[in-house]
Short mmCIF file of C-alpha atoms in Angstrom, two decimals:
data_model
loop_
_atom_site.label_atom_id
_atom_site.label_comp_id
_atom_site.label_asym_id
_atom_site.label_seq_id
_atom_site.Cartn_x
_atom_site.Cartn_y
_atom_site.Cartn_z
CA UNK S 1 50.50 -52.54 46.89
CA UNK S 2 51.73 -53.34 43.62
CA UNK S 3 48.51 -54.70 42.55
CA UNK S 4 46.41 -51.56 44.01
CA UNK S 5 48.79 -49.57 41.61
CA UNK S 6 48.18 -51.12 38.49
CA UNK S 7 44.46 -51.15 39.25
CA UNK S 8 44.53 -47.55 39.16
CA UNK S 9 46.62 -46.94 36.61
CA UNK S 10 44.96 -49.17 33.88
CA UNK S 11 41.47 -50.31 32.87
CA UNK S 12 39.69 -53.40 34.43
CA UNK S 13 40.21 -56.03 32.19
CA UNK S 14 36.70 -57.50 32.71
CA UNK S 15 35.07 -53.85 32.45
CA UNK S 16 31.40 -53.76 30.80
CA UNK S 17 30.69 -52.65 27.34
CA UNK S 18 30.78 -49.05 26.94
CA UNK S 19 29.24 -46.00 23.87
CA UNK S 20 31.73 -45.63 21.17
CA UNK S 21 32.39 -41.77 20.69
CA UNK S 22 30.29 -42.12 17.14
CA UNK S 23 27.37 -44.46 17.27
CA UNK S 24 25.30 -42.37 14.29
CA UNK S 25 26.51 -41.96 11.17
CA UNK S 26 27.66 -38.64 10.41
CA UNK S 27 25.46 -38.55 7.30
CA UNK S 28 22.05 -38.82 9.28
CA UNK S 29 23.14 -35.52 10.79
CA UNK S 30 23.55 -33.68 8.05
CA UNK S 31 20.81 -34.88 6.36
CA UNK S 32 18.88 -34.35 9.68
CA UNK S 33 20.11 -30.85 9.46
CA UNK S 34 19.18 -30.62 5.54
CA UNK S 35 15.52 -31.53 6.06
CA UNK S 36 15.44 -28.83 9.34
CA UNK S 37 16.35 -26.27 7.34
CA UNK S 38 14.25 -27.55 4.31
CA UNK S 39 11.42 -27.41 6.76
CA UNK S 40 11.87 -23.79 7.90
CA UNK S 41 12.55 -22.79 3.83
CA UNK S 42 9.18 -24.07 3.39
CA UNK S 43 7.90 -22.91 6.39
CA UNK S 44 9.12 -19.57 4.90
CA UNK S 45 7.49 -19.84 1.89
CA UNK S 46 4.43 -20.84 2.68
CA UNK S 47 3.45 -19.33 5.77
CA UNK S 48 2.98 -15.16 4.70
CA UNK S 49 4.46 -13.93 7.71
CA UNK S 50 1.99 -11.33 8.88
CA UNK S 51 0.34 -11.23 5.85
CA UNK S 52 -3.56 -11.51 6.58
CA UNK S 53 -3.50 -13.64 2.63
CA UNK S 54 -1.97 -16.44 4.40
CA UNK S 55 -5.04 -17.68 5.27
CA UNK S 56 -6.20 -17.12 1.63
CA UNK S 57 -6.08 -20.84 0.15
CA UNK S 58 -3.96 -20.41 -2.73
CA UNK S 59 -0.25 -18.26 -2.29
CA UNK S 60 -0.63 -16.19 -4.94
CA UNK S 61 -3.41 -15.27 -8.15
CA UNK S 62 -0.62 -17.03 -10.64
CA UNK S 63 -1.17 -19.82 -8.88
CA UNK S 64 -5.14 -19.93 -9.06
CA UNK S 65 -5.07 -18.66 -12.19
CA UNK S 66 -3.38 -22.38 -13.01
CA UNK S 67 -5.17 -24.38 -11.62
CA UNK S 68 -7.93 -23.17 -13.98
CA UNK S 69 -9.32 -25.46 -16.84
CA UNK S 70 -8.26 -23.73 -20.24
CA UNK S 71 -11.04 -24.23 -22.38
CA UNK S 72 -14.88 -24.63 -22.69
CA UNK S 73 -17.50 -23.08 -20.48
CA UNK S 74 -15.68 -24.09 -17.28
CA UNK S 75 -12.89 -21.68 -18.34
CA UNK S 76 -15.58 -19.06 -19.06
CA UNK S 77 -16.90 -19.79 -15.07
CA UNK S 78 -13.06 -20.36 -13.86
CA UNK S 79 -11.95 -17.15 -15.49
CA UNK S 80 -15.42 -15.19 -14.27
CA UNK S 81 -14.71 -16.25 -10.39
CA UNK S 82 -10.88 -15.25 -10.72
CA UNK S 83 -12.10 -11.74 -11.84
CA UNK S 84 -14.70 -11.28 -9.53
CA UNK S 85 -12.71 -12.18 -6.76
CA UNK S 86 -9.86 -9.61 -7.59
CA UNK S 87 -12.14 -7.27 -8.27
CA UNK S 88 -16.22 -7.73 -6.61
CA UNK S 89 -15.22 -10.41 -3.72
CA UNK S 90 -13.69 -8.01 -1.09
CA UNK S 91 -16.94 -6.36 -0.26
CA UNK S 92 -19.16 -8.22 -1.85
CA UNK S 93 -17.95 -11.56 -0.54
CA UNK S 94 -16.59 -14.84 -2.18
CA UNK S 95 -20.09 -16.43 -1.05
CA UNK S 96 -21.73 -13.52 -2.37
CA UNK S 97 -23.55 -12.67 0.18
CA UNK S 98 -22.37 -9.28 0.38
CA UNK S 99 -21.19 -7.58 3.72
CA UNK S 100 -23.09 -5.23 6.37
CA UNK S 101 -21.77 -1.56 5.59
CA UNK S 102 -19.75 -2.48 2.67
CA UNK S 103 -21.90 -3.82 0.18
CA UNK S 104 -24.81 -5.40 -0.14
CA UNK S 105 -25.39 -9.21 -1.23
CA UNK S 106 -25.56 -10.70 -4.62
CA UNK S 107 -27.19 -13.89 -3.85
CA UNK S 108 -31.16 -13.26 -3.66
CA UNK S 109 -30.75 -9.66 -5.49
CA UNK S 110 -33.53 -8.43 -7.98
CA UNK S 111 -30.63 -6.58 -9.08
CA UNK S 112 -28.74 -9.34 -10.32
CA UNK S 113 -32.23 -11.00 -11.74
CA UNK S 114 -32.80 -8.11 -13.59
CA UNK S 115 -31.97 -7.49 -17.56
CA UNK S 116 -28.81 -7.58 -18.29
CA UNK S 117 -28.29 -4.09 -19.33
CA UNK S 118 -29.45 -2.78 -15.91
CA UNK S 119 -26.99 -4.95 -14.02
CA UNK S 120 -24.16 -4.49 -16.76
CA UNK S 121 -24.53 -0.80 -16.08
CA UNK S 122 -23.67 -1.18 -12.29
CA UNK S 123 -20.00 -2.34 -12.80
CA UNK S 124 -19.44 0.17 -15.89
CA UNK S 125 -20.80 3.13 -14.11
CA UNK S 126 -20.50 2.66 -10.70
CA UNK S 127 -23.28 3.24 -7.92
CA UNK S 128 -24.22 5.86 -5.72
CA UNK S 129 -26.83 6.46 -3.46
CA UNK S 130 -29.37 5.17 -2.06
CA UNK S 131 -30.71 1.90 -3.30
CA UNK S 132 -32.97 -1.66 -1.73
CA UNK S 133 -31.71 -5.08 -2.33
CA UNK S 134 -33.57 -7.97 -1.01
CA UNK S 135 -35.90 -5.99 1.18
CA UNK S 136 -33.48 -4.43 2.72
CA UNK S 137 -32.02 -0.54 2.45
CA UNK S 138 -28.68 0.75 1.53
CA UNK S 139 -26.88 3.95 1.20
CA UNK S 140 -23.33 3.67 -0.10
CA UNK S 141 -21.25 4.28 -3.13
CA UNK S 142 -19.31 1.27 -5.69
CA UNK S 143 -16.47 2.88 -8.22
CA UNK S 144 -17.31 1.71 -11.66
CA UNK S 145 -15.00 -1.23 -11.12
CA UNK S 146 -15.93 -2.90 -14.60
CA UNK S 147 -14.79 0.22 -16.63
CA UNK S 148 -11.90 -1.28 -16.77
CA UNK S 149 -12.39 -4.78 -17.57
CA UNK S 150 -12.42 -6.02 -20.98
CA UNK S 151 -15.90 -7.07 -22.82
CA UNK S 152 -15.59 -10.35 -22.33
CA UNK S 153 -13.83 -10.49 -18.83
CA UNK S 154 -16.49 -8.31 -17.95
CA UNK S 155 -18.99 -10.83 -18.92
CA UNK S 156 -17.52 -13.41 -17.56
CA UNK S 157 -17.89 -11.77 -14.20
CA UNK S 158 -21.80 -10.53 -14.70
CA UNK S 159 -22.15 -14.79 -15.67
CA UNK S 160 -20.10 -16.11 -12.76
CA UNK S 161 -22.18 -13.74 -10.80
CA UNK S 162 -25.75 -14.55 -11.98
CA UNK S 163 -24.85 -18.65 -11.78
CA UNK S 164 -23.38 -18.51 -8.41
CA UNK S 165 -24.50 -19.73 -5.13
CA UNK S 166 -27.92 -20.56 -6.04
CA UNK S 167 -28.31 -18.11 -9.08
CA UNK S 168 -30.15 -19.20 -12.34
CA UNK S 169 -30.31 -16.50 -14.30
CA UNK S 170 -28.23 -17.38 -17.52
CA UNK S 171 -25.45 -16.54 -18.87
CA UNK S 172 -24.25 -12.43 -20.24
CA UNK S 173 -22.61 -12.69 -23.45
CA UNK S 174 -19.13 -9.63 -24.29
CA UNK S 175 -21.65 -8.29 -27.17
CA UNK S 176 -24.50 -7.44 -24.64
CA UNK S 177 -21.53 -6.04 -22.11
CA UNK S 178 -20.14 -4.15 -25.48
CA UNK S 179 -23.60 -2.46 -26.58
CA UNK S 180 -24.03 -1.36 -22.43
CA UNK S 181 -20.75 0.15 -22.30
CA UNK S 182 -21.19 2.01 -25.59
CA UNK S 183 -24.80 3.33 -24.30
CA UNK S 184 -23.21 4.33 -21.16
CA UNK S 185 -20.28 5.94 -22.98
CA UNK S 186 -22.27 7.93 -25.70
CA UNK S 187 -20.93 11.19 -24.90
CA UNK S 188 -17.64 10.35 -23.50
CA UNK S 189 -15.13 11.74 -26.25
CA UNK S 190 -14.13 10.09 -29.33
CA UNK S 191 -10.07 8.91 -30.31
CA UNK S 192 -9.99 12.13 -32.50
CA UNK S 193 -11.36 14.40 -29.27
CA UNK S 194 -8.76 13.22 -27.00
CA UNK S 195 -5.85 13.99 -29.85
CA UNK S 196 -7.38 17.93 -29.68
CA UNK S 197 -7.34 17.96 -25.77
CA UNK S 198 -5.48 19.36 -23.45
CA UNK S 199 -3.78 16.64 -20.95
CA UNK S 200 -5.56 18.70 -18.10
CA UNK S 201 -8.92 18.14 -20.36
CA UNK S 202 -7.83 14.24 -21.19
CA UNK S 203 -6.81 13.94 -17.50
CA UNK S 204 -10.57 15.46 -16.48
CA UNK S 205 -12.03 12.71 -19.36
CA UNK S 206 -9.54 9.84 -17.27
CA UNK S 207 -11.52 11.05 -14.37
CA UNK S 208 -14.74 10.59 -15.20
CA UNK S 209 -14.21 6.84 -17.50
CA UNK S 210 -13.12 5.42 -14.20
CA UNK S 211 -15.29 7.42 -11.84
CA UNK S 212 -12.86 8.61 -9.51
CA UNK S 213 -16.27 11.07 -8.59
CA UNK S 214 -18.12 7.98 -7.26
CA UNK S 215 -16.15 8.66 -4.39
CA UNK S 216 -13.86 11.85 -4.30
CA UNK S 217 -16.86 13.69 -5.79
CA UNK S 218 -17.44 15.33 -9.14
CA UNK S 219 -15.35 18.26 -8.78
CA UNK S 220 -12.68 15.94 -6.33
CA UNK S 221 -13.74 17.92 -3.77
CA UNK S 222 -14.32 14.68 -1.49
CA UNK S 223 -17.23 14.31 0.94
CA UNK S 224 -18.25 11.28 0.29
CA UNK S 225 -18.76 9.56 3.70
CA UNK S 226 -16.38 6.72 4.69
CA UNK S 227 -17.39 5.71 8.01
CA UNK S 228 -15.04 5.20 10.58
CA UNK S 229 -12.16 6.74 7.93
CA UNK S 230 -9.13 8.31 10.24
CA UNK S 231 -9.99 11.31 7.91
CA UNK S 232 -12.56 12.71 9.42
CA UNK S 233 -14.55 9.55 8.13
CA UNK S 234 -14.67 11.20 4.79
CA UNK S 235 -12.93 10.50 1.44
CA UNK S 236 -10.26 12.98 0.88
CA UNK S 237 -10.72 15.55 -1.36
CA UNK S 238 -7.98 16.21 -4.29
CA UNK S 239 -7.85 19.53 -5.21
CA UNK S 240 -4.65 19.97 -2.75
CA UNK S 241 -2.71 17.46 -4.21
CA UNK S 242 -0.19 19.60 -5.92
CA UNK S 243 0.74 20.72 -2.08
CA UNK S 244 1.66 17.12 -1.26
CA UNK S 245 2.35 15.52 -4.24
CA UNK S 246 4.79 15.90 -6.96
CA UNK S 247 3.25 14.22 -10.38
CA UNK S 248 5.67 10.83 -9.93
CA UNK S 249 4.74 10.68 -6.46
CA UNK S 250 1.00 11.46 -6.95
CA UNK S 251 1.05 8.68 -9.83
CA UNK S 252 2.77 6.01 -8.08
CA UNK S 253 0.44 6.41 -5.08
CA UNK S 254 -3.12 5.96 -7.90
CA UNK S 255 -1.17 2.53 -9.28
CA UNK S 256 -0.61 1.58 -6.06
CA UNK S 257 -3.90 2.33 -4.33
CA UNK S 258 -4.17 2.13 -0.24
CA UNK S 259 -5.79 -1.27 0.59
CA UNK S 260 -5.56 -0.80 4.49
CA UNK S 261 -7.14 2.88 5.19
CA UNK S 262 -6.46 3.90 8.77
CA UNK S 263 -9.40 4.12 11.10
CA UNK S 264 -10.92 6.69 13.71
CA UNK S 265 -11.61 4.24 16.19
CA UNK S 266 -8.75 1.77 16.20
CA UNK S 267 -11.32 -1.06 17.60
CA UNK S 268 -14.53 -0.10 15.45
CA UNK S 269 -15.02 -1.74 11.70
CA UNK S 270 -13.52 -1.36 8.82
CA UNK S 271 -14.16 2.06 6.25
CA UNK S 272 -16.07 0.54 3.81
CA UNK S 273 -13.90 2.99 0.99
CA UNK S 274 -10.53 1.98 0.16
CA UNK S 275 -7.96 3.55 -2.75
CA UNK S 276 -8.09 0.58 -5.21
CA UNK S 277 -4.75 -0.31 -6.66
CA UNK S 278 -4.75 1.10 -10.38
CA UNK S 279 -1.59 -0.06 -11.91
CA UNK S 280 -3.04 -2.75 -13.43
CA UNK S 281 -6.74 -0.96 -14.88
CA UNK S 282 -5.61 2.55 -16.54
CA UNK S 283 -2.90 2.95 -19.05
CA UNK S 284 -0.05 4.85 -18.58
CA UNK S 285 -0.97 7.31 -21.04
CA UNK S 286 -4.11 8.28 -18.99
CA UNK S 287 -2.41 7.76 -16.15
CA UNK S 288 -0.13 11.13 -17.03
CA UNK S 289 -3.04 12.99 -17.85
CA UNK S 290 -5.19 12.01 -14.87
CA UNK S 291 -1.95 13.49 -13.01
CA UNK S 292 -2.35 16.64 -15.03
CA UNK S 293 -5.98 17.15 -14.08
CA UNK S 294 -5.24 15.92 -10.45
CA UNK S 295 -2.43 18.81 -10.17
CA UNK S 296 -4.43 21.82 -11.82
CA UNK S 297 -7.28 21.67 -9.22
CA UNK S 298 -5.52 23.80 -6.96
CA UNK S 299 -7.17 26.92 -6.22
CA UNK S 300 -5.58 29.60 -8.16
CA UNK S 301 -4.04 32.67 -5.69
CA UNK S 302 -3.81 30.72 -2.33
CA UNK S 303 -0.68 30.58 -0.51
CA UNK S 304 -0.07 28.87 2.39
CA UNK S 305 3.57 31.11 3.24
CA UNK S 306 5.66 27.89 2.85
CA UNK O 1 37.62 -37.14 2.54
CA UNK O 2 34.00 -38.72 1.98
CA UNK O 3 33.23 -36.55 5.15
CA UNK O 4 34.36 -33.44 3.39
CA UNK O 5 32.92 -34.47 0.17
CA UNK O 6 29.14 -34.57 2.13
CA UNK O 7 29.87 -31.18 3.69
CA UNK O 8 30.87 -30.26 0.49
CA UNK O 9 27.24 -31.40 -1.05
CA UNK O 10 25.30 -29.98 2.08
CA UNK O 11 26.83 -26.58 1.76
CA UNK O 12 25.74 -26.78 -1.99
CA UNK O 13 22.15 -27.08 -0.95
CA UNK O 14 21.92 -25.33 2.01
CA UNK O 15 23.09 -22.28 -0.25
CA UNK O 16 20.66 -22.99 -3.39
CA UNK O 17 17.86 -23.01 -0.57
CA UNK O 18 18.70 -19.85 0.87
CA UNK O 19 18.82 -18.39 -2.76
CA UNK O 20 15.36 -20.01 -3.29
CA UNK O 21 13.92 -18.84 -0.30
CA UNK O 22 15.43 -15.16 -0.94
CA UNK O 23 13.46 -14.89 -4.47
CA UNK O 24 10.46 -16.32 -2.74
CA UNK O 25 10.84 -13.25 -0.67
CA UNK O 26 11.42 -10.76 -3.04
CA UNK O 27 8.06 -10.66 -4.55
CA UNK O 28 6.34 -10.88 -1.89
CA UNK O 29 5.26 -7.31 -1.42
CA UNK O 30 5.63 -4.63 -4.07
CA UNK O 31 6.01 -1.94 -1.02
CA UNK O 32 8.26 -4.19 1.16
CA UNK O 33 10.87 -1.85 0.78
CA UNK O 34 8.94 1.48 1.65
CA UNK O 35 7.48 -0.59 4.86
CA UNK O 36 11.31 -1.66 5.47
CA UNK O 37 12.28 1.63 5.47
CA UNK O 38 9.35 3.15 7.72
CA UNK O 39 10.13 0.21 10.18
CA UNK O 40 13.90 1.41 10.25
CA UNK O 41 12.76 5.12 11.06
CA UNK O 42 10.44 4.21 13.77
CA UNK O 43 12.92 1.93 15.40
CA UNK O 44 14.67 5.47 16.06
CA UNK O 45 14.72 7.70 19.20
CA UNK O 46 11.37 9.81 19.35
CA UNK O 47 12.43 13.23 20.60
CA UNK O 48 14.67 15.77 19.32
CA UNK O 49 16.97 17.38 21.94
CA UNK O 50 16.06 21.29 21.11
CA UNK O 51 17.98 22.82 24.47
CA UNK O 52 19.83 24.67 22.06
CA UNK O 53 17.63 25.85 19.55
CA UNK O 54 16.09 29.44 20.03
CA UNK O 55 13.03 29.70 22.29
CA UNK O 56 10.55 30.05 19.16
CA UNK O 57 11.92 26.93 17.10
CA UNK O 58 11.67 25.09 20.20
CA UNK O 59 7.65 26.31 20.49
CA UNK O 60 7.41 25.33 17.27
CA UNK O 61 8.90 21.71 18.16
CA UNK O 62 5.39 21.39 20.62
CA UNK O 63 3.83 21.98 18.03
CA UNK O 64 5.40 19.64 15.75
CA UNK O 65 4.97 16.77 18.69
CA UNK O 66 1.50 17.44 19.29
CA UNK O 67 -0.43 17.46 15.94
CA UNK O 68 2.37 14.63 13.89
CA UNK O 69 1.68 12.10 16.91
CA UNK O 70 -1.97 12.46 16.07
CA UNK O 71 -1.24 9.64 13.35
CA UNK O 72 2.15 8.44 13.48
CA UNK O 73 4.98 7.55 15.54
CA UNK O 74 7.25 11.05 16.00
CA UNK O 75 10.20 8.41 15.65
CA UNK O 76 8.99 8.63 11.93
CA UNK O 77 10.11 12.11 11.03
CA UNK O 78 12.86 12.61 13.25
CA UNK O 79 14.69 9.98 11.75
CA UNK O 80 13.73 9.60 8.49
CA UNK O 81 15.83 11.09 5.12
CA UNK O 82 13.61 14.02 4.44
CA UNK O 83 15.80 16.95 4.62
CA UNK O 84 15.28 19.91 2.02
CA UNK O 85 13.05 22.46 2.52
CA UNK O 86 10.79 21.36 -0.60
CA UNK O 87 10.44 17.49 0.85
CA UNK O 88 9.12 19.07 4.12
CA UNK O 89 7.30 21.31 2.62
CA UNK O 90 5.36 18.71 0.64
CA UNK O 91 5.14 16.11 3.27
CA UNK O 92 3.87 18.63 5.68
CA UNK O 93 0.78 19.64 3.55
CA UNK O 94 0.79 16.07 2.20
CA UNK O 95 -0.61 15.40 5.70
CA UNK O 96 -2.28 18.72 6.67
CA UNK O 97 -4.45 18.28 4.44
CA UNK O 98 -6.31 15.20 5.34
CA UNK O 99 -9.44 15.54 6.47
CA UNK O 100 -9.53 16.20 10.26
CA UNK O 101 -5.26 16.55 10.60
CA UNK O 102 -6.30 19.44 12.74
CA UNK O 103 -3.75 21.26 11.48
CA UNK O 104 -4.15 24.88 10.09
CA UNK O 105 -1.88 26.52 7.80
CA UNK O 106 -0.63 28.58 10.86
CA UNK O 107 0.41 25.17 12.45
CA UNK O 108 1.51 23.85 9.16
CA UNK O 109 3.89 26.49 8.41
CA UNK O 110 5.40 26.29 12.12
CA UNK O 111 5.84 22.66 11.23
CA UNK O 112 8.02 23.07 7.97
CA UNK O 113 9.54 26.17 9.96
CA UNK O 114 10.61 23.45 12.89
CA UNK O 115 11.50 20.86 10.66
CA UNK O 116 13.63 22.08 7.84
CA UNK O 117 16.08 24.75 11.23
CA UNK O 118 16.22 21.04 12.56
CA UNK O 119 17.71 19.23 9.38
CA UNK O 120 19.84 22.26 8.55
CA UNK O 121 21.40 21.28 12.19
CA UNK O 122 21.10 17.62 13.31
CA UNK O 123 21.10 16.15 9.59
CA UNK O 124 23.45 18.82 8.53
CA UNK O 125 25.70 15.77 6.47
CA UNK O 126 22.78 14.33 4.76
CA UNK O 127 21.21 17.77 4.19
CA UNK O 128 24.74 18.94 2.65
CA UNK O 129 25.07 15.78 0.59
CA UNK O 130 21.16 16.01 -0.94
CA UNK O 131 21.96 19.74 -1.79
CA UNK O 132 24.94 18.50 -3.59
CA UNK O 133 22.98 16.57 -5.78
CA UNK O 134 21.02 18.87 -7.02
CA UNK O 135 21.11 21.63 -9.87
CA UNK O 136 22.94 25.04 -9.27
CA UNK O 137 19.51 26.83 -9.30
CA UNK O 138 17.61 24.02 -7.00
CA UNK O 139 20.29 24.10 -4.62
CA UNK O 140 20.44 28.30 -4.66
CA UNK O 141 16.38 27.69 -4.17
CA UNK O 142 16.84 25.42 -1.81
CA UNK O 143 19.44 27.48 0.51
CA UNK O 144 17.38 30.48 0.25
CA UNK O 145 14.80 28.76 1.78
CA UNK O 146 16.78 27.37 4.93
CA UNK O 147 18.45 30.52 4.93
CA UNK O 148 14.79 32.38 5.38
CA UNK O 149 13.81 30.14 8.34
CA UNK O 150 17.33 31.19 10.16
CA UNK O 151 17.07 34.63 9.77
CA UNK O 152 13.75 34.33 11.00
CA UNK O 153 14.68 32.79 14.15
CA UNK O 154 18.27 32.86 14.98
CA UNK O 155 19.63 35.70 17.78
CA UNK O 156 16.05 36.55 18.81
#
């Protein structure tokens, strides 16, 4: 009796070898813990969320930008491909082969073969209409997306773009670019002009240099077909703006731009037309004015009664 | 102590990664914020209760329902911080006239009408606050306005 008692009541003497309440060093945890949520910091960083860039190989155009050699003609070709893909790549591709609808390909066009002067004038004037490349026929509209590119960037692009993917065609130097530009802008009005204008008549100047027309029309009265554009699969006309807008809003909507335009048919393609973001391309100073234009188009005498 | 002292250390990091990963964030979208604040609006209720409002402001609200949900969530306006007359006003031809809104300046006007009688009600506080903010003369402007749309349609 005695002996089933103290059985019970204390451990076996001979009892196996049992798990100590700490067998792993409390600083594996925490560094186990440290490199978890190191993990899902980076995971944070690098992943872009939703962003459709994330699958874009480099996080950010700073970063591209250094990976870039700094000197020589590999700079010239580094800092050519950087521009042309902020600015040519969406629709005409990164392989330049240009995209059904949007714009047509660069590789294999007589365009791009052509003098320099006639393919200079393309990026500093924009193009509208109706047009072949490489056998093939295309109707559509590019903004003058070179206006606003230096000389030399400018040629940087034109050279990236005619000794790309197969190209031979030699290099376009920022003093051919320069005497294109001048021939394009030879009656666009001088420094002392613009001093004498009106900002409505510097605004209506803005306009034109960046050729807002190519696509909201010459008198910004839209039109110009977008296809499969939620509005009406149209570019929006402007001359209502001073409804909608007031002339901070209106100019914080032009720097920003509207990359995603919404679309008729939720499942069909992508409008080919999208607000490009001009922060970065027209001063401030022009930016004003452009608002001044922008909000004097409204048709004198209506009234909509609210 | 050697414990603490670890803790101590881990804490330290865990909070300069959080910091790190917060700037990392902060530039990731210029517009973050506006999208933040859409995403907060649209999380709201989508219907107004309008029992009480008279018969014609609650015509107007069919209207409102109909030709807004063409594009966007109703959740949108109904809870977002637009208030005066002059911000509906603007937002509502803002969006009228897009190509293909559909909406006329009859609808338009029965829009603002709707809108600015419901923020003079159910956003009476914020409406009261923006008004407070402004200049003597905006805010006479302004209350002449809201006034109009209540004379309009109250006891009718």
């Amino acid at each position: 009796m005695s002996d089933e008692l103290k059985s019970n009541t204390s451990p076996q003497p001979d009892a196996g070898p049992a798990a100590a309440r700490s067998t792993v060093p409390i600083w594996i945890i925490v560094l186990t813990l440290l490199l978890l949520f190191l993990g899902a910091v980076y995971f944070d960083h690098h992943s872009g969320w939703f962003d459709k860039q994330v699958y874009a190989p480099y996080t950010s155009a700073g970063q591209l930008a250094s990976y870039q050699p700094k000197s020589g003609a590999a700079a010239a070709q580094a800092r050519g491909r950087t521009a042309y893909e902020a600015a040519c790549g969406i629709c005409h591709g990164s392989d330049g082969l240009g995209k059904p609808g949007q714009a047509p390909p660069l590789t294999g066009s007589e365009w791009v073969a052509k003098d320099v002067a006639s393919l200079a004038r393309i990026p500093l004037a924009g193009l509208n209409g109706p047009i072949q490349v490489a056998g093939k026929d295309w109707n559509l509209s590019m903004a003058p997306m070179g206006a606003g590119m230096s000389d030399s960037d400018l040629a940087a692009v034109l050279t990236y773009i005619r000794e790309s993917w197969g190209n031979k065609y030699g290099a376009v130097s920022a003093d051919e670019v320069k005497a294109v530009r001048a021939a394009i802008n030879g009656n666009a009005p001088s420094a002392a002009d613009l001093a004498r204008m009106t900002p409505v008549e510097r605004g209506h100047a803005v306009f034109q240099k960046f050729g807002c027309a190519q696509c909201h029309g010459p008198d910004a009265k839209g039109g110009v077909p977008n296809p499969n554009a939620k509005t009406a699969e149209q570019v929006p006309s402007l001359i209502y703006v001073a409804d909608g807008y007031t002339k901070d809003e209106l100019i914080a909507f032009i720097k920003r731009g509207e990359r995603d335009i919404p679309r008729m048919n939720p499942a069909g393609p992508e409008p080919p037309h999208f607000m490009p973001q001009w922060g970065p391309i027209i001063t401030d100073a022009e930016l004003d004015d452009l608002a001044a234009y922008l909000l004097s188009l409204k048709p004198r005498g209506e009234n909509l009664g609210f | 102590m050697r414990m603490n002292n670890k803790f101590g250390v881990f804490l330290g990091v865990a909070a300069l990664a959080l910091f790190g990963a917060g700037v990392a964030r902060a530039d990731d979208q210029l517009d973050a914020e506006t999208k933040a604040r859409i995403d907060r609006y649209e999380k709201g209720p989508a219907t107004i209760d309008v029992s009480k409002y008279p018969q014609a402001i609650q015509d107007n609200y069919e209207t409102f329902s109909q030709k807004c949900a063409q594009c966007h969530k109703l959740s949108r306006p109904v809870n977002c911080d637009y208030v005066l007359p002059d911000e509906w006003s603007r937002y509502v031809k803002r969006m009228m006239h897009k190509p293909g809104s559909g909406i006329d300046s009859a609808d338009g006007k029965k829009i603002y009408e709707f809108l600015t009688y419901d923020s003079s009600v159910r956003k009476k506080a914020m409406l009261d606050d923006k008004l407070a903010k402004l200049s003597p003369a905006d805010k006479a402007a302004a209350e002449a306005k809201i006034k109009e749309v209540h004379d309009k349609y109250d006891n009718k």
